[in-house]
mmCIF file of C-alpha atoms in Angstrom:
data_model
loop_
_atom_site.group_PDB
_atom_site.id
_atom_site.type_symbol
_atom_site.label_atom_id
_atom_site.label_comp_id
_atom_site.label_asym_id
_atom_site.label_seq_id
_atom_site.Cartn_x
_atom_site.Cartn_y
_atom_site.Cartn_z
ATOM 1 C CA UNK A 133 23.084 -15.282 34.644
ATOM 2 C CA UNK A 134 21.568 -17.386 31.872
ATOM 3 C CA UNK A 135 24.543 -19.520 30.849
ATOM 4 C CA UNK A 136 23.546 -22.256 28.404
ATOM 5 C CA UNK A 137 19.847 -21.312 28.621
ATOM 6 C CA UNK A 138 19.500 -22.232 32.292
ATOM 7 C CA UNK A 139 16.444 -19.992 32.681
ATOM 8 C CA UNK A 140 14.475 -21.789 29.951
ATOM 9 C CA UNK A 141 13.788 -18.665 27.874
ATOM 10 C CA UNK A 142 15.054 -20.173 24.579
ATOM 11 C CA UNK A 143 18.113 -17.905 24.685
ATOM 12 C CA UNK A 144 21.253 -17.254 26.696
ATOM 13 C CA UNK A 145 20.542 -13.536 27.106
ATOM 14 C CA UNK A 146 21.198 -12.272 30.626
ATOM 15 C CA UNK A 147 17.943 -11.052 32.191
ATOM 16 C CA UNK A 148 18.013 -8.083 34.560
ATOM 17 C CA UNK A 149 14.316 -8.341 35.441
ATOM 18 C CA UNK A 150 12.034 -11.342 36.041
ATOM 19 C CA UNK A 151 10.616 -12.956 32.910
ATOM 20 C CA UNK A 152 7.695 -15.337 32.398
ATOM 21 C CA UNK A 153 8.830 -18.698 31.098
ATOM 22 C CA UNK A 154 6.281 -20.453 28.962
ATOM 23 C CA UNK A 155 5.809 -24.189 29.563
ATOM 24 C CA UNK A 156 3.278 -26.429 31.215
ATOM 25 C CA UNK A 157 2.159 -25.652 34.752
ATOM 26 C CA UNK A 158 4.886 -26.710 37.142
ATOM 27 C CA UNK A 159 4.170 -28.509 40.396
ATOM 28 C CA UNK A 160 7.804 -28.626 41.541
ATOM 29 C CA UNK A 161 11.031 -27.104 40.289
ATOM 30 C CA UNK A 162 14.538 -28.248 41.211
ATOM 31 C CA UNK A 163 17.884 -26.787 40.125
ATOM 32 C CA UNK A 164 21.203 -28.614 39.781
ATOM 33 C CA UNK A 165 24.580 -27.086 38.956
ATOM 34 C CA UNK A 166 23.729 -26.263 35.341
ATOM 35 C CA UNK A 167 20.272 -27.717 34.749
ATOM 36 C CA UNK A 168 16.693 -27.376 35.932
ATOM 37 C CA UNK A 169 13.953 -30.005 36.223
ATOM 38 C CA UNK A 170 10.221 -29.567 36.727
ATOM 39 C CA UNK A 171 7.306 -31.867 37.356
ATOM 40 C CA UNK A 172 4.101 -30.772 35.681
ATOM 41 C CA UNK A 173 0.509 -31.347 36.781
ATOM 42 C CA UNK A 174 0.569 -34.839 35.209
ATOM 43 C CA UNK A 175 3.695 -35.620 37.305
ATOM 44 C CA UNK A 176 5.938 -35.909 34.263
ATOM 45 C CA UNK A 177 9.543 -34.864 34.828
ATOM 46 C CA UNK A 178 11.029 -32.500 32.240
ATOM 47 C CA UNK A 179 14.558 -31.097 32.433
ATOM 48 C CA UNK A 180 16.511 -28.503 30.507
ATOM 49 C CA UNK A 181 19.962 -26.948 30.064
ATOM 50 C CA UNK A 182 23.167 -29.008 30.460
ATOM 51 C CA UNK A 183 22.738 -32.779 30.372
ATOM 52 C CA UNK A 184 26.413 -33.792 30.460
ATOM 53 C CA UNK A 185 25.975 -36.710 32.878
ATOM 54 C CA UNK A 186 22.826 -38.381 31.419
ATOM 55 C CA UNK A 187 20.729 -36.922 34.278
ATOM 56 C CA UNK A 188 17.725 -36.320 31.965
ATOM 57 C CA UNK A 189 17.391 -40.034 31.099
ATOM 58 C CA UNK A 190 16.943 -39.257 27.401
ATOM 59 C CA UNK A 191 19.602 -41.516 25.885
ATOM 60 C CA UNK A 192 21.769 -38.527 24.970
ATOM 61 C CA UNK A 193 23.924 -35.921 26.649
ATOM 62 C CA UNK A 194 22.702 -33.163 24.314
ATOM 63 C CA UNK A 195 21.907 -29.811 25.890
ATOM 64 C CA UNK A 196 18.192 -28.956 26.034
ATOM 65 C CA UNK A 197 17.336 -25.237 25.757
ATOM 66 C CA UNK A 198 13.689 -25.860 26.630
ATOM 67 C CA UNK A 199 12.145 -28.503 28.869
ATOM 68 C CA UNK A 200 12.966 -31.791 27.158
ATOM 69 C CA UNK A 201 10.710 -34.721 26.491
ATOM 70 C CA UNK A 202 9.561 -36.227 29.765
ATOM 71 C CA UNK A 203 11.878 -38.708 31.444
ATOM 72 C CA UNK A 204 10.465 -42.139 30.626
ATOM 73 C CA UNK A 205 9.491 -43.595 33.991
ATOM 74 C CA UNK A 206 7.902 -46.898 34.973
ATOM 75 C CA UNK A 207 5.089 -45.072 36.815
ATOM 76 C CA UNK A 208 4.307 -41.589 38.058
ATOM 77 C CA UNK A 209 6.972 -40.066 40.300
ATOM 78 C CA UNK A 210 5.934 -38.922 43.754
ATOM 79 C CA UNK A 211 8.897 -36.654 44.527
ATOM 80 C CA UNK A 212 11.651 -35.098 42.380
ATOM 81 C CA UNK A 213 15.040 -34.012 43.757
ATOM 82 C CA UNK A 214 18.280 -33.059 42.006
ATOM 83 C CA UNK A 215 21.907 -32.996 43.047
ATOM 84 C CA UNK A 216 24.709 -31.202 41.281
ATOM 85 C CA UNK A 217 24.705 -33.589 38.300
ATOM 86 C CA UNK A 218 22.133 -36.251 39.140
ATOM 87 C CA UNK A 219 18.345 -36.488 39.288
ATOM 88 C CA UNK A 220 16.390 -38.614 41.774
ATOM 89 C CA UNK A 221 12.726 -39.425 42.235
ATOM 90 C CA UNK A 222 10.420 -41.761 44.138
ATOM 91 C CA UNK A 223 8.029 -44.254 42.538
ATOM 92 C CA UNK A 224 5.970 -46.541 44.799
ATOM 93 C CA UNK A 225 8.209 -45.814 47.818
ATOM 94 C CA UNK A 226 11.350 -46.824 45.877
ATOM 95 C CA UNK A 227 14.101 -44.328 45.086
ATOM 96 C CA UNK A 228 15.646 -44.044 41.622
ATOM 97 C CA UNK A 229 18.510 -41.832 40.475
ATOM 98 C CA UNK A 230 19.938 -40.935 37.042
ATOM 99 C CA UNK A 231 23.128 -39.174 35.994
ATOM 100 C CA UNK A 232 26.587 -38.777 37.486
ATOM 101 C CA UNK A 233 27.608 -41.669 39.697
ATOM 102 C CA UNK A 234 31.371 -41.166 40.122
ATOM 103 C CA UNK A 235 31.173 -41.742 43.907
ATOM 104 C CA UNK A 236 28.230 -44.168 43.921
ATOM 105 C CA UNK A 237 25.673 -41.433 44.719
ATOM 106 C CA UNK A 238 23.001 -43.272 42.694
ATOM 107 C CA UNK A 239 23.140 -46.092 45.302
ATOM 108 C CA UNK A 240 23.175 -48.930 42.764
ATOM 109 C CA UNK A 241 26.400 -50.665 43.935
ATOM 110 C CA UNK A 242 28.349 -49.281 40.968
ATOM 111 C CA UNK A 243 30.066 -46.095 39.836
ATOM 112 C CA UNK A 244 28.664 -46.220 36.284
ATOM 113 C CA UNK A 245 26.535 -43.259 35.195
ATOM 114 C CA UNK A 246 22.908 -44.173 34.424
ATOM 115 C CA UNK A 247 20.247 -42.653 32.196
ATOM 116 C CA UNK A 248 21.595 -43.183 28.702
ATOM 117 C CA UNK A 249 18.389 -44.869 27.541
ATOM 118 C CA UNK A 250 15.283 -46.677 28.742
ATOM 119 C CA UNK A 251 17.372 -49.869 28.701
ATOM 120 C CA UNK A 252 19.908 -48.084 30.919
ATOM 121 C CA UNK A 253 17.226 -47.129 33.454
ATOM 122 C CA UNK A 254 18.666 -47.746 36.919
ATOM 123 C CA UNK A 255 17.335 -50.284 39.366
ATOM 124 C CA UNK A 256 15.753 -48.968 42.553
ATOM 125 C CA UNK A 257 18.256 -47.838 45.169
ATOM 126 C CA UNK A 258 19.481 -50.339 47.729
ATOM 127 C CA UNK A 259 16.899 -49.413 50.399
ATOM 128 C CA UNK A 260 13.099 -49.325 50.136
ATOM 129 C CA UNK A 261 10.270 -47.423 51.858
ATOM 130 C CA UNK A 262 11.689 -44.053 50.806
ATOM 131 C CA UNK A 263 9.621 -40.985 51.736
ATOM 132 C CA UNK A 264 12.014 -38.211 50.594
ATOM 133 C CA UNK A 265 15.375 -37.705 48.922
ATOM 134 C CA UNK A 266 18.042 -35.058 49.364
ATOM 135 C CA UNK A 267 20.915 -34.856 46.891
ATOM 136 C CA UNK A 268 24.214 -33.009 47.230
ATOM 137 C CA UNK A 269 27.239 -32.646 44.968
ATOM 138 C CA UNK A 270 28.464 -36.228 45.109
ATOM 139 C CA UNK A 271 26.185 -37.950 47.602
ATOM 140 C CA UNK A 272 22.486 -38.662 48.068
ATOM 141 C CA UNK A 273 20.514 -39.267 51.254
ATOM 142 C CA UNK A 274 17.163 -41.024 51.463
ATOM 143 C CA UNK A 275 14.671 -40.359 54.257
ATOM 144 C CA UNK A 276 12.868 -43.604 54.989
ATOM 145 C CA UNK A 277 9.247 -43.931 56.108
ATOM 146 C CA UNK A 278 10.375 -45.084 59.580
ATOM 147 C CA UNK A 279 12.378 -41.849 60.080
ATOM 148 C CA UNK A 280 15.815 -43.334 59.525
ATOM 149 C CA UNK A 281 18.189 -41.979 56.868
ATOM 150 C CA UNK A 282 20.334 -43.912 54.379
ATOM 151 C CA UNK A 283 23.092 -42.227 52.334
ATOM 152 C CA UNK A 284 25.277 -43.233 49.387
ATOM 153 C CA UNK A 285 28.154 -41.601 47.532
ATOM 154 C CA UNK A 286 31.267 -39.749 48.656
ATOM 155 C CA UNK A 287 32.069 -40.718 52.256
ATOM 156 C CA UNK A 288 29.164 -43.213 52.339
ATOM 157 C CA UNK A 289 29.891 -46.019 49.819
ATOM 158 C CA UNK A 290 28.280 -47.458 46.705
ATOM 159 C CA UNK A 291 25.018 -48.494 48.339
ATOM 160 C CA UNK A 292 22.891 -46.538 50.768
ATOM 161 C CA UNK A 293 23.669 -47.414 54.351
ATOM 162 C CA UNK A 294 21.251 -46.565 57.154
ATOM 163 C CA UNK A 295 22.648 -43.961 59.542
ATOM 164 C CA UNK A 296 21.474 -44.247 63.110
ATOM 165 C CA UNK A 297 21.208 -41.268 65.421
ATOM 166 C CA UNK A 298 20.434 -41.501 69.115
ATOM 167 C CA UNK A 299 18.271 -38.353 68.963
ATOM 168 C CA UNK A 300 15.322 -40.163 67.392
ATOM 169 C CA UNK A 301 13.681 -40.385 63.947
ATOM 170 C CA UNK A 302 14.258 -37.725 61.282
ATOM 171 C CA UNK A 303 11.297 -35.751 59.945
ATOM 172 C CA UNK A 304 13.198 -33.866 57.201
ATOM 173 C CA UNK A 305 16.624 -33.794 55.509
ATOM 174 C CA UNK A 306 18.419 -31.265 53.300
ATOM 175 C CA UNK A 307 21.689 -31.571 51.346
ATOM 176 C CA UNK A 308 24.000 -29.019 49.811
ATOM 177 C CA UNK A 309 27.374 -29.698 48.187
ATOM 178 C CA UNK A 310 29.102 -32.160 50.555
ATOM 179 C CA UNK A 311 26.864 -31.997 53.618
ATOM 180 C CA UNK A 312 23.433 -33.149 54.742
ATOM 181 C CA UNK A 313 21.464 -31.855 57.728
ATOM 182 C CA UNK A 314 18.489 -33.509 59.361
ATOM 183 C CA UNK A 315 15.566 -32.291 61.394
ATOM 184 C CA UNK A 316 14.764 -34.573 64.318
ATOM 185 C CA UNK A 317 11.406 -34.083 66.042
ATOM 186 C CA UNK A 318 11.216 -30.398 65.038
ATOM 187 C CA UNK A 319 14.731 -29.573 66.337
ATOM 188 C CA UNK A 320 17.934 -29.257 64.307
#
């Protein structure tokens, strides 16, 4: 399916075979519900397709049929992750998120969407020393350098709260829709 140009081919034609998509060399690629974001070799984040919740940080909610102008960031992002309708990244061990925030999943102690302009750029999330991010439908979890996990959004609250587990520090986390799983010392 290529609804709204999700595949980045400059059209909405359904493709039955793989097709080469022409844009800068991608280092990472992440897919949300109806949008895709890439980081290129210069670590710029570019997103395309539906931008209904400001998740591209471009000051508009216009759809982008090709990778849009890079998200204007205050430094090079280390990691890019996307949820259903929000985009998150790490800069200098601080987490930042743009887009839909109806349950507080951006972890900024508010439910206002962010990303409408450079002036609307969100503050860092409520915890620091972030090593990875995992974003679901309406929540986001942040893996911290010390192996603990903090989550915000539906069922977690407006700011990320550290979740403690007796099993020991987490080494990896993964989110999908309304759940997050964690890998603790190479066991699930």
